[in-house]
């Protein structure tokens, strides 16, 4: 029994296929570092915005504080993050990526750019420009995705 999916029948099925290839590249990159997608998202978020609270991280990752707590325990156990109390407020701990955590997640953006280049490799410069123009026209009519 062949392990191939049927050929896409609509433009959006092609877009989903491209999206899958990009997502798989990201998952492969994080898996090589023994991280889950959620862990890599939170770790990258802490590198970009150090000192977030657990509730802020839950909001950003669109998950529950309990899930973030579990995720942080795993990262903390590996020495990738640390929690600190600040300003005498013992109830709220701020979370920071350690140097090891920042080093582990470094290079993700570059890896995703490389994945994009691989995906777009069959297109020449004019085709890429036309493709981007068409995608911009389509997405101009859609609500912008947000990640609070």
PDB file of C-alpha atoms in Angstrom:
ATOM      1  CA  UNK A   1       0.000   0.000   0.000  1.00  0.00           C
ATOM      2  CA  UNK A   2       1.662   3.278  -1.086  1.00  0.00           C
ATOM      3  CA  UNK A   3       2.329   5.914   1.577  1.00  0.00           C
ATOM      4  CA  UNK A   4       1.415   8.872  -0.610  1.00  0.00           C
ATOM      5  CA  UNK A   5      -1.426  11.302  -0.206  1.00  0.00           C
ATOM      6  CA  UNK A   6      -3.662  12.199  -3.117  1.00  0.00           C
ATOM      7  CA  UNK A   7      -2.504  15.180  -5.164  1.00  0.00           C
ATOM      8  CA  UNK A   8      -3.902  18.525  -3.991  1.00  0.00           C
ATOM      9  CA  UNK A   9      -7.061  19.507  -5.829  1.00  0.00           C
ATOM     10  CA  UNK A  10      -7.399  23.135  -4.810  1.00  0.00           C
ATOM     11  CA  UNK A  11      -5.044  26.077  -4.326  1.00  0.00           C
ATOM     12  CA  UNK A  12      -5.567  25.980  -0.571  1.00  0.00           C
ATOM     13  CA  UNK A  13      -4.641  22.297  -0.426  1.00  0.00           C
ATOM     14  CA  UNK A  14      -1.320  23.317  -1.995  1.00  0.00           C
ATOM     15  CA  UNK A  15      -0.964  26.067   0.636  1.00  0.00           C
ATOM     16  CA  UNK A  16      -1.614  23.514   3.411  1.00  0.00           C
ATOM     17  CA  UNK A  17       1.056  21.270   1.907  1.00  0.00           C
ATOM     18  CA  UNK A  18       3.558  24.147   1.920  1.00  0.00           C
ATOM     19  CA  UNK A  19       2.548  25.004   5.485  1.00  0.00           C
ATOM     20  CA  UNK A  20       3.046  21.377   6.524  1.00  0.00           C
ATOM     21  CA  UNK A  21       6.570  21.362   5.020  1.00  0.00           C
ATOM     22  CA  UNK A  22       7.466  24.525   6.918  1.00  0.00           C
ATOM     23  CA  UNK A  23       5.975  23.206  10.174  1.00  0.00           C
ATOM     24  CA  UNK A  24       7.817  19.896   9.779  1.00  0.00           C
ATOM     25  CA  UNK A  25      11.121  21.726   9.310  1.00  0.00           C
ATOM     26  CA  UNK A  26      10.483  23.587  12.569  1.00  0.00           C
ATOM     27  CA  UNK A  27       9.516  20.421  14.405  1.00  0.00           C
ATOM     28  CA  UNK A  28      12.598  18.596  13.122  1.00  0.00           C
ATOM     29  CA  UNK A  29      14.812  21.479  14.297  1.00  0.00           C
ATOM     30  CA  UNK A  30      13.281  21.526  17.786  1.00  0.00           C
ATOM     31  CA  UNK A  31      13.249  17.720  18.065  1.00  0.00           C
ATOM     32  CA  UNK A  32      17.013  17.668  17.376  1.00  0.00           C
ATOM     33  CA  UNK A  33      17.344  19.827  20.505  1.00  0.00           C
ATOM     34  CA  UNK A  34      14.992  17.577  22.485  1.00  0.00           C
ATOM     35  CA  UNK A  35      12.394  20.326  22.752  1.00  0.00           C
ATOM     36  CA  UNK A  36       8.683  20.260  22.054  1.00  0.00           C
ATOM     37  CA  UNK A  37       7.122  22.943  19.902  1.00  0.00           C
ATOM     38  CA  UNK A  38       5.600  24.527  23.023  1.00  0.00           C
ATOM     39  CA  UNK A  39       8.920  24.489  24.857  1.00  0.00           C
ATOM     40  CA  UNK A  40      10.722  26.076  21.927  1.00  0.00           C
ATOM     41  CA  UNK A  41       8.010  28.745  21.613  1.00  0.00           C
ATOM     42  CA  UNK A  42       8.235  29.647  25.308  1.00  0.00           C
ATOM     43  CA  UNK A  43      12.035  29.566  25.327  1.00  0.00           C
ATOM     44  CA  UNK A  44      12.211  31.816  22.263  1.00  0.00           C
ATOM     45  CA  UNK A  45       9.617  34.115  23.822  1.00  0.00           C
ATOM     46  CA  UNK A  46      11.796  34.425  26.937  1.00  0.00           C
ATOM     47  CA  UNK A  47      14.855  35.245  24.854  1.00  0.00           C
ATOM     48  CA  UNK A  48      12.884  37.934  23.011  1.00  0.00           C
ATOM     49  CA  UNK A  49      11.099  39.289  26.129  1.00  0.00           C
ATOM     50  CA  UNK A  50      12.933  38.295  29.306  1.00  0.00           C
ATOM     51  CA  UNK A  51      11.193  38.381  32.651  1.00  0.00           C
ATOM     52  CA  UNK A  52       7.690  37.280  31.695  1.00  0.00           C
ATOM     53  CA  UNK A  53       5.372  35.964  34.367  1.00  0.00           C
ATOM     54  CA  UNK A  54       3.866  32.504  34.147  1.00  0.00           C
ATOM     55  CA  UNK A  55       0.445  34.003  33.383  1.00  0.00           C
ATOM     56  CA  UNK A  56       1.950  36.113  30.564  1.00  0.00           C
ATOM     57  CA  UNK A  57       3.551  33.007  29.097  1.00  0.00           C
ATOM     58  CA  UNK A  58       0.236  31.147  29.301  1.00  0.00           C
ATOM     59  CA  UNK A  59      -1.472  33.980  27.431  1.00  0.00           C
ATOM     60  CA  UNK A  60       1.263  34.170  24.767  1.00  0.00           C
ATOM     61  CA  UNK A  61       1.261  30.419  24.194  1.00  0.00           C
ATOM     62  CA  UNK A  62      -2.541  30.228  24.337  1.00  0.00           C
ATOM     63  CA  UNK A  63      -2.526  27.576  27.020  1.00  0.00           C
ATOM     64  CA  UNK A  64      -3.340  27.299  30.700  1.00  0.00           C
ATOM     65  CA  UNK A  65      -1.138  28.416  33.598  1.00  0.00           C
ATOM     66  CA  UNK A  66      -1.039  24.776  34.760  1.00  0.00           C
ATOM     67  CA  UNK A  67       0.297  23.627  31.372  1.00  0.00           C
ATOM     68  CA  UNK A  68       2.891  26.407  31.374  1.00  0.00           C
ATOM     69  CA  UNK A  69       3.897  25.475  34.918  1.00  0.00           C
ATOM     70  CA  UNK A  70       4.568  21.902  33.821  1.00  0.00           C
ATOM     71  CA  UNK A  71       6.431  23.069  30.722  1.00  0.00           C
ATOM     72  CA  UNK A  72       8.570  25.453  32.810  1.00  0.00           C
ATOM     73  CA  UNK A  73       9.411  22.688  35.294  1.00  0.00           C
ATOM     74  CA  UNK A  74      10.814  20.638  32.432  1.00  0.00           C
ATOM     75  CA  UNK A  75      12.859  23.546  31.066  1.00  0.00           C
ATOM     76  CA  UNK A  76      14.040  24.470  34.555  1.00  0.00           C
ATOM     77  CA  UNK A  77      15.102  20.878  35.229  1.00  0.00           C
ATOM     78  CA  UNK A  78      17.323  21.036  32.145  1.00  0.00           C
ATOM     79  CA  UNK A  79      18.830  24.362  33.265  1.00  0.00           C
ATOM     80  CA  UNK A  80      17.304  26.243  30.316  1.00  0.00           C
ATOM     81  CA  UNK A  81      15.237  28.746  32.320  1.00  0.00           C
ATOM     82  CA  UNK A  82      15.231  30.211  35.794  1.00  0.00           C
ATOM     83  CA  UNK A  83      12.461  31.774  37.873  1.00  0.00           C
ATOM     84  CA  UNK A  84      13.179  34.792  40.050  1.00  0.00           C
ATOM     85  CA  UNK A  85      11.156  36.848  42.480  1.00  0.00           C
ATOM     86  CA  UNK A  86      11.581  40.563  42.010  1.00  0.00           C
ATOM     87  CA  UNK A  87      10.647  43.660  43.920  1.00  0.00           C
ATOM     88  CA  UNK A  88       9.834  41.762  47.099  1.00  0.00           C
ATOM     89  CA  UNK A  89       6.746  40.160  45.545  1.00  0.00           C
ATOM     90  CA  UNK A  90       7.075  36.490  46.511  1.00  0.00           C
ATOM     91  CA  UNK A  91       3.823  35.577  44.744  1.00  0.00           C
ATOM     92  CA  UNK A  92       4.965  36.505  41.250  1.00  0.00           C
ATOM     93  CA  UNK A  93       8.046  34.940  39.787  1.00  0.00           C
ATOM     94  CA  UNK A  94       9.563  36.247  36.593  1.00  0.00           C
ATOM     95  CA  UNK A  95      10.961  33.738  34.134  1.00  0.00           C
ATOM     96  CA  UNK A  96      14.239  34.124  32.258  1.00  0.00           C
ATOM     97  CA  UNK A  97      16.089  31.995  29.720  1.00  0.00           C
ATOM     98  CA  UNK A  98      19.510  30.965  30.954  1.00  0.00           C
ATOM     99  CA  UNK A  99      22.570  31.293  28.737  1.00  0.00           C
ATOM    100  CA  UNK A 100      22.211  27.576  27.973  1.00  0.00           C
ATOM    101  CA  UNK A 101      18.545  28.073  27.036  1.00  0.00           C
ATOM    102  CA  UNK A 102      19.313  31.035  24.787  1.00  0.00           C
ATOM    103  CA  UNK A 103      22.132  29.096  23.116  1.00  0.00           C
ATOM    104  CA  UNK A 104      19.890  26.067  22.552  1.00  0.00           C
ATOM    105  CA  UNK A 105      17.181  28.083  20.799  1.00  0.00           C
ATOM    106  CA  UNK A 106      19.626  30.302  18.851  1.00  0.00           C
ATOM    107  CA  UNK A 107      19.486  29.701  15.143  1.00  0.00           C
ATOM    108  CA  UNK A 108      15.786  28.871  14.891  1.00  0.00           C
ATOM    109  CA  UNK A 109      14.967  31.895  12.711  1.00  0.00           C
ATOM    110  CA  UNK A 110      17.868  31.097  10.400  1.00  0.00           C
ATOM    111  CA  UNK A 111      16.695  27.482  10.159  1.00  0.00           C
ATOM    112  CA  UNK A 112      13.220  28.660   9.163  1.00  0.00           C
ATOM    113  CA  UNK A 113      14.651  31.008   6.520  1.00  0.00           C
ATOM    114  CA  UNK A 114      16.607  28.046   5.138  1.00  0.00           C
ATOM    115  CA  UNK A 115      13.413  25.961   5.109  1.00  0.00           C
ATOM    116  CA  UNK A 116      11.620  28.732   3.211  1.00  0.00           C
ATOM    117  CA  UNK A 117      14.465  28.817   0.698  1.00  0.00           C
ATOM    118  CA  UNK A 118      14.204  25.059   0.200  1.00  0.00           C
ATOM    119  CA  UNK A 119      10.436  25.266  -0.263  1.00  0.00           C
ATOM    120  CA  UNK A 120      10.690  28.161  -2.733  1.00  0.00           C
ATOM    121  CA  UNK A 121      13.747  26.785  -4.584  1.00  0.00           C
ATOM    122  CA  UNK A 122      11.772  25.706  -7.685  1.00  0.00           C
ATOM    123  CA  UNK A 123      10.712  29.340  -8.292  1.00  0.00           C
ATOM    124  CA  UNK A 124      12.903  31.902 -10.028  1.00  0.00           C
ATOM    125  CA  UNK A 125      13.015  35.521  -8.805  1.00  0.00           C
ATOM    126  CA  UNK A 126      10.107  36.671 -11.006  1.00  0.00           C
ATOM    127  CA  UNK A 127       7.938  33.721  -9.951  1.00  0.00           C
ATOM    128  CA  UNK A 128       8.712  34.388  -6.274  1.00  0.00           C
ATOM    129  CA  UNK A 129       7.744  38.030  -6.676  1.00  0.00           C
ATOM    130  CA  UNK A 130       4.485  37.078  -8.435  1.00  0.00           C
ATOM    131  CA  UNK A 131       3.723  34.436  -5.779  1.00  0.00           C
ATOM    132  CA  UNK A 132       4.321  36.935  -2.973  1.00  0.00           C
ATOM    133  CA  UNK A 133       2.136  39.521  -4.727  1.00  0.00           C
ATOM    134  CA  UNK A 134      -0.716  37.018  -5.052  1.00  0.00           C
ATOM    135  CA  UNK A 135      -0.405  35.927  -1.421  1.00  0.00           C
ATOM    136  CA  UNK A 136      -0.373  39.571  -0.296  1.00  0.00           C
ATOM    137  CA  UNK A 137      -3.567  40.175  -2.288  1.00  0.00           C
ATOM    138  CA  UNK A 138      -5.290  37.192  -0.652  1.00  0.00           C
ATOM    139  CA  UNK A 139      -4.149  37.947   2.892  1.00  0.00           C
ATOM    140  CA  UNK A 140      -5.092  41.629   2.609  1.00  0.00           C
ATOM    141  CA  UNK A 141      -8.714  40.461   2.879  1.00  0.00           C
ATOM    142  CA  UNK A 142      -8.169  38.293   5.949  1.00  0.00           C
ATOM    143  CA  UNK A 143      -7.952  39.226   9.628  1.00  0.00           C
ATOM    144  CA  UNK A 144      -4.335  39.424  10.714  1.00  0.00           C
ATOM    145  CA  UNK A 145      -3.234  36.509  12.877  1.00  0.00           C
ATOM    146  CA  UNK A 146      -2.305  37.575  16.390  1.00  0.00           C
ATOM    147  CA  UNK A 147      -0.585  35.805  19.221  1.00  0.00           C
ATOM    148  CA  UNK A 148      -1.159  37.599  22.484  1.00  0.00           C
TER     149      UNK A 148
END
